[in-house]
Amino acid sequence: MRKLYLLAFLCLSLAFQGCGPQIYQAASFNEVKQNHKVLAILPFDVTIESRRLPKGVTAEMMLDQQRDYGYGMQGDVYGYFLRQMSKDKYTVNFQDVNKTNALLNEAGLTYEDLRTTSKEKICQILGVDAIVSGNAVMSKPMSDGAAVAVGLLVGAWGPTNSVNTSITVHEAQAGDLMWKYDYEASGSVFSSRQSLSNALMKNSSKKFPYKKS
């Protein structure tokens, strides 16, 4: 156990290196977004790919970790937007994530249901003009059992070959995809959730379509 916590401490030394981003924007988005006032942020869809699980780690534990990461990244992104809003950098407001999650729960939508529910329906449930969502796929995030155990304990993964992330915007009327930013990050030692969220937002915020000119 001591070794695991030592490895967890080492995750603080993480340094991300990102590949060039890919950006999509719908041709009609500049016109559509003029009517957008409030956006909601959904829990991120997180997938942790593992070749095998170490002794004592179950598939259910991995699913719980993915869910925790998803809600954690939702909170991270919301916090980032709030900090930027305090500087008056956006033309829209963001729904409090606690309200978002409460409304989803009242509608009977679980974390897993979000994958198969249309963005149009989700916008209607939340009463917003558009929604921000995203995903993260951690490819071969651990090379041995100890790394998995550390991840489950403290939310850090490594060594990570790559983490493919994206953040998207869907409008409410038809649920169409309006904007998408893909980003690939790689960490040679450990990858914490906060570091991943910060890397994604630091890069994508430069191109975020609701940013004031």
XYZ file of C-alpha atoms in Angstrom:
213
model
C 0.000 0.000 0.000
C 2.881 2.386 0.768
C 4.174 1.936 -2.745
C 0.747 2.761 -4.165
C 0.543 6.050 -2.287
C 4.090 6.871 -3.320
C 3.063 6.346 -6.934
C 0.012 8.516 -6.321
C 2.268 11.297 -5.044
C 4.390 11.056 -8.167
C 1.364 11.842 -10.308
C 1.791 15.482 -9.315
C 4.738 15.599 -11.678
C 2.544 15.001 -14.706
C 3.284 16.929 -17.872
C 0.876 16.664 -20.806
C 1.947 16.815 -24.397
C -0.845 17.382 -26.893
C -1.224 16.615 -30.552
C -2.747 19.168 -32.872
C -6.487 19.613 -32.285
C -9.236 19.014 -34.830
C -12.139 21.445 -34.870
C -15.572 21.150 -36.502
C -18.115 23.970 -36.712
C -21.455 23.792 -38.494
C -21.942 26.314 -41.266
C -25.111 27.638 -39.623
C -23.659 27.939 -36.123
C -22.774 31.625 -36.198
C -26.404 32.422 -36.959
C -27.921 29.849 -34.582
C -25.841 30.829 -31.559
C -27.159 34.385 -31.614
C -30.265 33.127 -29.782
C -28.382 31.076 -27.198
C -28.483 32.427 -23.640
C -28.020 29.451 -21.303
C -25.959 26.286 -21.798
C -25.828 23.154 -19.657
C -22.789 20.940 -19.178
C -23.306 17.177 -19.119
C -21.183 14.594 -17.305
C -18.418 13.461 -19.641
C -18.605 10.026 -21.251
C -15.419 8.333 -20.016
C -13.963 5.025 -21.175
C -10.932 3.460 -19.515
C -9.473 0.776 -21.745
C -7.604 -1.964 -19.922
C -6.143 -5.190 -21.214
C -6.642 -6.921 -17.887
C -7.689 -6.168 -14.340
C -5.470 -6.894 -11.362
C -6.530 -9.057 -8.449
C -9.148 -7.340 -6.316
C -10.335 -4.960 -9.040
C -13.692 -5.805 -10.605
C -15.419 -4.649 -13.762
C -17.975 -2.879 -11.542
C -15.178 -0.926 -9.874
C -13.934 0.185 -13.282
C -17.428 1.301 -14.291
C -17.740 3.260 -11.049
C -14.393 4.916 -11.748
C -15.484 5.893 -15.249
C -18.672 7.395 -13.836
C -16.742 9.292 -11.159
C -14.371 10.631 -13.819
C -17.327 11.697 -15.945
C -18.965 13.714 -13.187
C -15.589 15.014 -12.069
C -14.787 16.344 -15.533
C -18.241 17.929 -15.711
C -17.446 19.825 -12.527
C -13.966 20.741 -13.750
C -15.304 22.186 -17.002
C -18.053 24.101 -15.190
C -15.487 25.552 -12.806
C -13.321 26.633 -15.727
C -16.255 28.349 -17.437
C -17.202 30.132 -14.208
C -13.704 31.532 -13.868
C -13.828 32.779 -17.436
C -17.311 34.244 -16.930
C -15.993 36.288 -14.018
C -13.763 37.949 -16.592
C -16.784 38.576 -18.856
C -15.379 36.451 -21.648
C -18.547 34.684 -22.873
C -21.820 35.693 -24.486
C -23.765 32.955 -22.637
C -24.364 31.728 -19.093
C -23.964 28.171 -17.831
C -26.498 26.232 -15.814
C -25.250 25.099 -12.418
C -24.159 21.475 -12.761
C -25.959 20.536 -9.544
C -29.219 21.727 -11.108
C -28.363 19.919 -14.347
C -27.785 16.630 -12.574
C -30.875 17.054 -10.392
C -33.074 17.615 -13.459
C -31.580 14.589 -15.209
C -32.211 12.495 -12.111
C -35.807 13.715 -11.850
C -36.313 12.698 -15.481
C -35.008 9.212 -14.682
C -31.879 9.552 -16.802
C -28.818 7.776 -15.409
C -25.211 8.390 -16.379
C -25.403 5.428 -18.760
C -28.679 6.693 -20.289
C -26.996 9.871 -21.498
C -25.203 7.878 -24.209
C -28.453 6.796 -25.846
C -30.695 9.803 -25.234
C -30.979 12.424 -27.964
C -29.404 15.784 -27.292
C -32.690 17.426 -28.287
C -34.556 15.609 -25.510
C -31.855 16.404 -22.970
C -32.014 20.109 -23.865
C -35.786 20.032 -23.356
C -35.426 18.370 -19.949
C -32.833 20.918 -18.853
C -34.600 23.928 -20.355
C -31.465 25.262 -22.048
C -30.578 26.549 -25.492
C -27.661 24.181 -26.043
C -25.591 21.635 -24.177
C -21.878 21.131 -23.760
C -20.803 17.501 -23.559
C -17.611 15.562 -24.059
C -15.820 12.274 -23.831
C -12.470 10.882 -22.846
C -10.982 7.576 -23.934
C -7.916 6.476 -22.004
C -6.070 4.098 -24.273
C -4.080 1.370 -22.496
C -3.849 3.560 -19.389
C -1.995 1.060 -17.239
C 0.821 -1.401 -17.778
C 0.446 -3.318 -14.553
C -1.877 -4.006 -11.662
C -0.354 -1.406 -9.358
C -1.197 1.388 -11.777
C -4.837 0.290 -11.884
C -5.014 0.140 -8.102
C -3.583 3.653 -7.809
C -6.137 4.896 -10.320
C -9.005 3.446 -8.337
C -7.647 4.890 -5.101
C -6.750 8.427 -6.053
C -7.971 9.025 -9.592
C -4.626 8.911 -11.399
C -3.655 6.653 -14.269
C -0.385 5.700 -15.838
C 1.641 5.129 -17.764
C -0.781 6.477 -20.341
C -0.158 5.962 -24.035
C -2.790 8.501 -24.980
C -5.991 10.112 -23.821
C -8.329 11.137 -26.621
C -10.738 13.823 -25.478
C -13.373 15.963 -27.111
C -15.812 18.684 -26.130
C -18.961 19.339 -28.164
C -21.907 21.737 -28.421
C -25.369 20.597 -29.556
C -28.233 23.033 -30.092
C -31.706 22.473 -28.627
C -34.100 22.708 -31.565
C -33.032 19.595 -33.451
C -30.182 18.424 -31.260
C -27.712 19.011 -34.076
C -23.975 19.048 -33.506
C -22.812 22.636 -33.861
C -19.207 22.525 -32.692
C -16.639 19.890 -31.761
C -13.070 20.101 -30.534
C -10.902 16.960 -30.479
C -7.712 16.856 -28.478
C -5.178 14.131 -27.789
C -2.998 14.301 -24.695
C -0.265 11.945 -23.573
C 1.416 11.670 -20.205
C 4.657 9.753 -19.768
C 4.117 9.015 -16.063
C 0.665 9.676 -14.603
C -2.488 11.420 -15.763
C -4.803 12.972 -13.184
C -8.370 13.901 -13.983
C -7.816 17.562 -13.169
C -4.738 17.709 -15.390
C -6.701 16.152 -18.232
C -9.589 18.601 -17.792
C -7.240 21.577 -17.589
C -5.346 20.491 -20.698
C -8.585 20.112 -22.663
C -10.058 23.429 -21.526
C -6.838 25.409 -21.844
C -6.651 24.422 -25.493
C -10.323 24.322 -26.488
C -11.227 27.614 -24.771
C -9.166 29.506 -27.315
C -11.622 28.379 -29.989
C -14.793 28.157 -27.897
C -17.530 29.616 -30.145
C -19.260 31.684 -27.452
C -16.141 33.624 -26.581
C -16.490 37.365 -26.913
C -14.415 38.860 -29.719
